Coordinates of N, CA, C and O in Angstrom, one line a residue:
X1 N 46.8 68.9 30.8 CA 45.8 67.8 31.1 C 45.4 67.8 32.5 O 46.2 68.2 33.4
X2 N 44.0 67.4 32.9 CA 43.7 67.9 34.3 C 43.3 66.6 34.9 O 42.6 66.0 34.1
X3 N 43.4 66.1 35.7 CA 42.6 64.9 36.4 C 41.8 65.2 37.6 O 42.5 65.9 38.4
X4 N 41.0 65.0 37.8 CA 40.0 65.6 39.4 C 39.9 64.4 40.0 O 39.7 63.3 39.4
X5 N 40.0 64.5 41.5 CA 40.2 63.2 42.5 C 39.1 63.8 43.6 O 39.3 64.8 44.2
X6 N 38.2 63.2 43.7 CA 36.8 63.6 45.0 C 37.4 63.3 46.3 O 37.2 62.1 46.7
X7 N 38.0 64.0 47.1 CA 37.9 63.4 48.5 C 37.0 63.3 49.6 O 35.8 63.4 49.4
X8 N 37.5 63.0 50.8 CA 36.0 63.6 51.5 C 35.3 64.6 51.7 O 35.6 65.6 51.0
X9 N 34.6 64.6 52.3 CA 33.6 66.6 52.5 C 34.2 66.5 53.9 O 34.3 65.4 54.5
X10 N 34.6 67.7 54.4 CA 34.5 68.0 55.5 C 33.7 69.1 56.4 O 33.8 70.3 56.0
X11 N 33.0 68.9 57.6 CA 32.2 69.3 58.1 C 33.4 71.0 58.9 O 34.5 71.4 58.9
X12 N 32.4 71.4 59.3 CA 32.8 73.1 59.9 C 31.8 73.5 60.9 O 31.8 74.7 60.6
X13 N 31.0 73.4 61.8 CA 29.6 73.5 62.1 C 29.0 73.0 61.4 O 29.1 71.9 60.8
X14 N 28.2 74.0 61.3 CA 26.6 73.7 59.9 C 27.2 73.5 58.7 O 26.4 73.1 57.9
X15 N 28.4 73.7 58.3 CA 28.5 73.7 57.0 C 29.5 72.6 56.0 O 30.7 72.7 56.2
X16 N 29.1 72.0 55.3 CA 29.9 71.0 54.7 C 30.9 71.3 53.7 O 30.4 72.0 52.8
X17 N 32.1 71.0 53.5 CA 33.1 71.5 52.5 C 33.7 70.6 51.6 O 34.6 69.7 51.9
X18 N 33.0 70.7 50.1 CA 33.2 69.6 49.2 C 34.7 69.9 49.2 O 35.1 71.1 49.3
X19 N 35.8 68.8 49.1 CA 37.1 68.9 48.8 C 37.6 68.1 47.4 O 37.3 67.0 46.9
X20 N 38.2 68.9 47.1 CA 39.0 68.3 45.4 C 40.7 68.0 45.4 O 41.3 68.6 46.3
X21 N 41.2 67.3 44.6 CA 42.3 67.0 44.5 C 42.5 67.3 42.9 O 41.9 66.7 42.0
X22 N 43.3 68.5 42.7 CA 43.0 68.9 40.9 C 44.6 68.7 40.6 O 45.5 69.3 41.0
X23 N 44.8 67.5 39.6 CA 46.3 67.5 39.2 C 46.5 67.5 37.9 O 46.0 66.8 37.0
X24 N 47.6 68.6 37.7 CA 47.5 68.8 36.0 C 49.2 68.4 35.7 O 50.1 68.4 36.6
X25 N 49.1 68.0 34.3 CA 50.5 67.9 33.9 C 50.6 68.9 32.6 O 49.8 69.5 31.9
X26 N 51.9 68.8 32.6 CA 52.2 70.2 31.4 C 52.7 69.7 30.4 O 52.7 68.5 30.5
X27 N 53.1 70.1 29.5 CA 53.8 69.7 28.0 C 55.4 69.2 28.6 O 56.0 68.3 28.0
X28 N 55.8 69.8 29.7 CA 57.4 68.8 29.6 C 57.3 67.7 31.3 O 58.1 67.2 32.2
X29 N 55.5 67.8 31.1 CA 55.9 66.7 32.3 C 55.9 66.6 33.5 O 55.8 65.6 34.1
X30 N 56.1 68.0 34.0 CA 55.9 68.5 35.0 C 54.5 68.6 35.7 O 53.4 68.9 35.1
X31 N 54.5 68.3 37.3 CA 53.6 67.7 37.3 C 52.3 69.3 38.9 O 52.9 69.4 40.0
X32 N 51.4 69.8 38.7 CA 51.1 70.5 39.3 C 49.5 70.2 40.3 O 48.3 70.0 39.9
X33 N 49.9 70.2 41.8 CA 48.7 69.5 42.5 C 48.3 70.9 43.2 O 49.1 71.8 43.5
X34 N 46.7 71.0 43.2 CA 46.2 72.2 43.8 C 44.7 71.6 44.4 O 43.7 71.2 43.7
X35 N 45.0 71.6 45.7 CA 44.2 71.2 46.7 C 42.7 72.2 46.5 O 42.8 73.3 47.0
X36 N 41.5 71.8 45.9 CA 40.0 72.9 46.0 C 39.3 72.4 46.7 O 39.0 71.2 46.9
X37 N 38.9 73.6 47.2 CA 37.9 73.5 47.9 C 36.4 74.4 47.5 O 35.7 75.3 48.1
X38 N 36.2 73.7 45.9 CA 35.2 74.8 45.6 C 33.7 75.4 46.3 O 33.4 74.9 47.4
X39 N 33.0 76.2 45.9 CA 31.7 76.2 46.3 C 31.1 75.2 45.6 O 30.5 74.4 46.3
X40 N 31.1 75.0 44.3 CA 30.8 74.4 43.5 C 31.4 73.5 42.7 O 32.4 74.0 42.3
X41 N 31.4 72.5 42.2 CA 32.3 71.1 41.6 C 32.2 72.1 39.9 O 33.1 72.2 39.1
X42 N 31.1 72.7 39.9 CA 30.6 73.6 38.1 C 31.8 74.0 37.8 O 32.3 73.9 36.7
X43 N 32.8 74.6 39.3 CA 33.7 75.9 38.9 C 35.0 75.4 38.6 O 36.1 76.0 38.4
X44 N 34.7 74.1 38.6 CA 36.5 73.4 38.1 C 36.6 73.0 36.9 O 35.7 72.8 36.1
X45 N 37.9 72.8 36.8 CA 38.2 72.1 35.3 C 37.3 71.0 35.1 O 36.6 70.4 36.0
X46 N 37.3 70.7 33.9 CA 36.6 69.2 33.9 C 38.1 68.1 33.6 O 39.3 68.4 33.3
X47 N 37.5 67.1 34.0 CA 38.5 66.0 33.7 C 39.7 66.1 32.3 O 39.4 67.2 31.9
X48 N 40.4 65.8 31.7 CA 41.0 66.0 30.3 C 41.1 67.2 29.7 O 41.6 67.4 28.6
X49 N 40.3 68.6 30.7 CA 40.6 69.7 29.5 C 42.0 69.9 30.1 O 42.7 69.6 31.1
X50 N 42.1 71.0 28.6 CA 43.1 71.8 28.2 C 43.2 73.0 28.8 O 42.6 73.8 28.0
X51 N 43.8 73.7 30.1 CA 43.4 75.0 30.5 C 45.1 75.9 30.6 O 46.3 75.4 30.5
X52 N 44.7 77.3 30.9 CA 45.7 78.1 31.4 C 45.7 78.1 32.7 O 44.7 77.7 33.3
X53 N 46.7 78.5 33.3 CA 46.6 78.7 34.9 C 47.3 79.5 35.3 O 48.4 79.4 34.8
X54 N 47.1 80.5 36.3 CA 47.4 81.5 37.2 C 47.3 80.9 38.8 O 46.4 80.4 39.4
X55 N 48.7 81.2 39.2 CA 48.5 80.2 40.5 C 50.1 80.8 41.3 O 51.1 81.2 40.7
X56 N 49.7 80.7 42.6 CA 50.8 80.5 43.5 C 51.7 79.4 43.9 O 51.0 78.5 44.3
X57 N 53.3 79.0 44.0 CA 53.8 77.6 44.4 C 53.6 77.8 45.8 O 53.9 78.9 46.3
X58 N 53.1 76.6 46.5 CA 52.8 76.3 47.6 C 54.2 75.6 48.4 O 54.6 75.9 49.6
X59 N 54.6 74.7 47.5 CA 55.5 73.9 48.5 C 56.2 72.6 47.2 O 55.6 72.2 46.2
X60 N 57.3 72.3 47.4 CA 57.2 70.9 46.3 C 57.5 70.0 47.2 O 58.0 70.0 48.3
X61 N 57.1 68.9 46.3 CA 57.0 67.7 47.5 C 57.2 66.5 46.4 O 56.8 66.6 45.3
X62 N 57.9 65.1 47.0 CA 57.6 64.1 46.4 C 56.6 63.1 46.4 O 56.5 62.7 47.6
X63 N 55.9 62.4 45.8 CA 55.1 61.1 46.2 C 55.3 60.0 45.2 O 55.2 60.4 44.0
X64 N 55.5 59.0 45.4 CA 55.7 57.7 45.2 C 57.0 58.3 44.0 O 56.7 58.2 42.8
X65 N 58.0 58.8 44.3 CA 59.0 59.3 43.2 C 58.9 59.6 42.6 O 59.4 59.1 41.6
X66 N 57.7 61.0 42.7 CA 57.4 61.8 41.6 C 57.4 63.1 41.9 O 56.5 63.4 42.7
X67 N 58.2 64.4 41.5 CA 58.3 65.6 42.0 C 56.9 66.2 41.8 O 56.5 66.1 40.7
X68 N 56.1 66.9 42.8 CA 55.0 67.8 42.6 C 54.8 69.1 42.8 O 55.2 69.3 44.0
X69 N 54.5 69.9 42.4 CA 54.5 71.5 42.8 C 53.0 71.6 43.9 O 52.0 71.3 43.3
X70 N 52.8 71.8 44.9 CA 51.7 72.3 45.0 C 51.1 73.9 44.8 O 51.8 75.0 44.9
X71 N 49.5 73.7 44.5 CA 49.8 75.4 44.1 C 48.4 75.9 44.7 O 47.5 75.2 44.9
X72 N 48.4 77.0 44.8 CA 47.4 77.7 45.8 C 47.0 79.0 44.9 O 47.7 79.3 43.9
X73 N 45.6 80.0 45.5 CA 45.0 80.8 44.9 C 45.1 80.3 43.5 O 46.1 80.7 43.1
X74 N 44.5 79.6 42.6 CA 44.6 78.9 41.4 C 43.6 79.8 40.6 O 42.4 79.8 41.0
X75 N 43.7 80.6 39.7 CA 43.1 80.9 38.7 C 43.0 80.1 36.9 O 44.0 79.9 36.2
X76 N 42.1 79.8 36.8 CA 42.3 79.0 35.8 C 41.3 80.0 34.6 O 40.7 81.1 34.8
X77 N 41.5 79.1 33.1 CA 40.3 79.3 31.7 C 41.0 78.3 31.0 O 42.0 77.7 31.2
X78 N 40.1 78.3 30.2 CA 40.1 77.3 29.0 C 41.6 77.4 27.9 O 42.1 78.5 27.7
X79 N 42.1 76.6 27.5 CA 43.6 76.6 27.3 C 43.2 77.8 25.5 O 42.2 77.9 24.8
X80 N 44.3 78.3 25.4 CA 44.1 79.2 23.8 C 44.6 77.6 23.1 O 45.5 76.9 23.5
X81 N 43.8 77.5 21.8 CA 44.3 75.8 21.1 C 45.0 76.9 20.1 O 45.8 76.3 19.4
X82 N 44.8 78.4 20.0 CA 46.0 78.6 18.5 C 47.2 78.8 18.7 O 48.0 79.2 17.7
X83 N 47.7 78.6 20.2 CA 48.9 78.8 20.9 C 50.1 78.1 20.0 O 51.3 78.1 20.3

């Protein structure tokens, strides 16, 4: 399950950088945050889908007493439903 969080844009020179907060949870619960910074908002999950993911662990960390993975280089698709 995926939830998408808008944060601010951040500037660079001339150039503006939409930022995302993408947090998915898995079947036992486990909980995975992956910081985007897409070109495009098109190239992310949508809210509630069901996806696979290919991804690096970044770091784990707690927030409000809740274990999180962070994860980096994130490859994602659409989840297989005949799994």
């Amino acid at each position: 399950m995926v939830a998408r969080v808008r944060q601010d844009d951040r500037s660079y020179g001339y150039r503006v950088q939409s930022r995302y907060l993408i947090k998915m949870r898995d079947e036992g619960g486990n909980i995975y945050v992956w910081p985007a910074r897409p070109r495009s908002a098109d190239t992310l999950p949508q809210e509630g889908a069901q996806i696979q993911i290919t991804a690096t662990v970044h770091r784990h960390d707690t927030y409000r007493d809740t274990a999180q993975t962070y994860l980096t280089n994130c490859r994602w698709k659409p989840a297989d439903q005949h799994a």
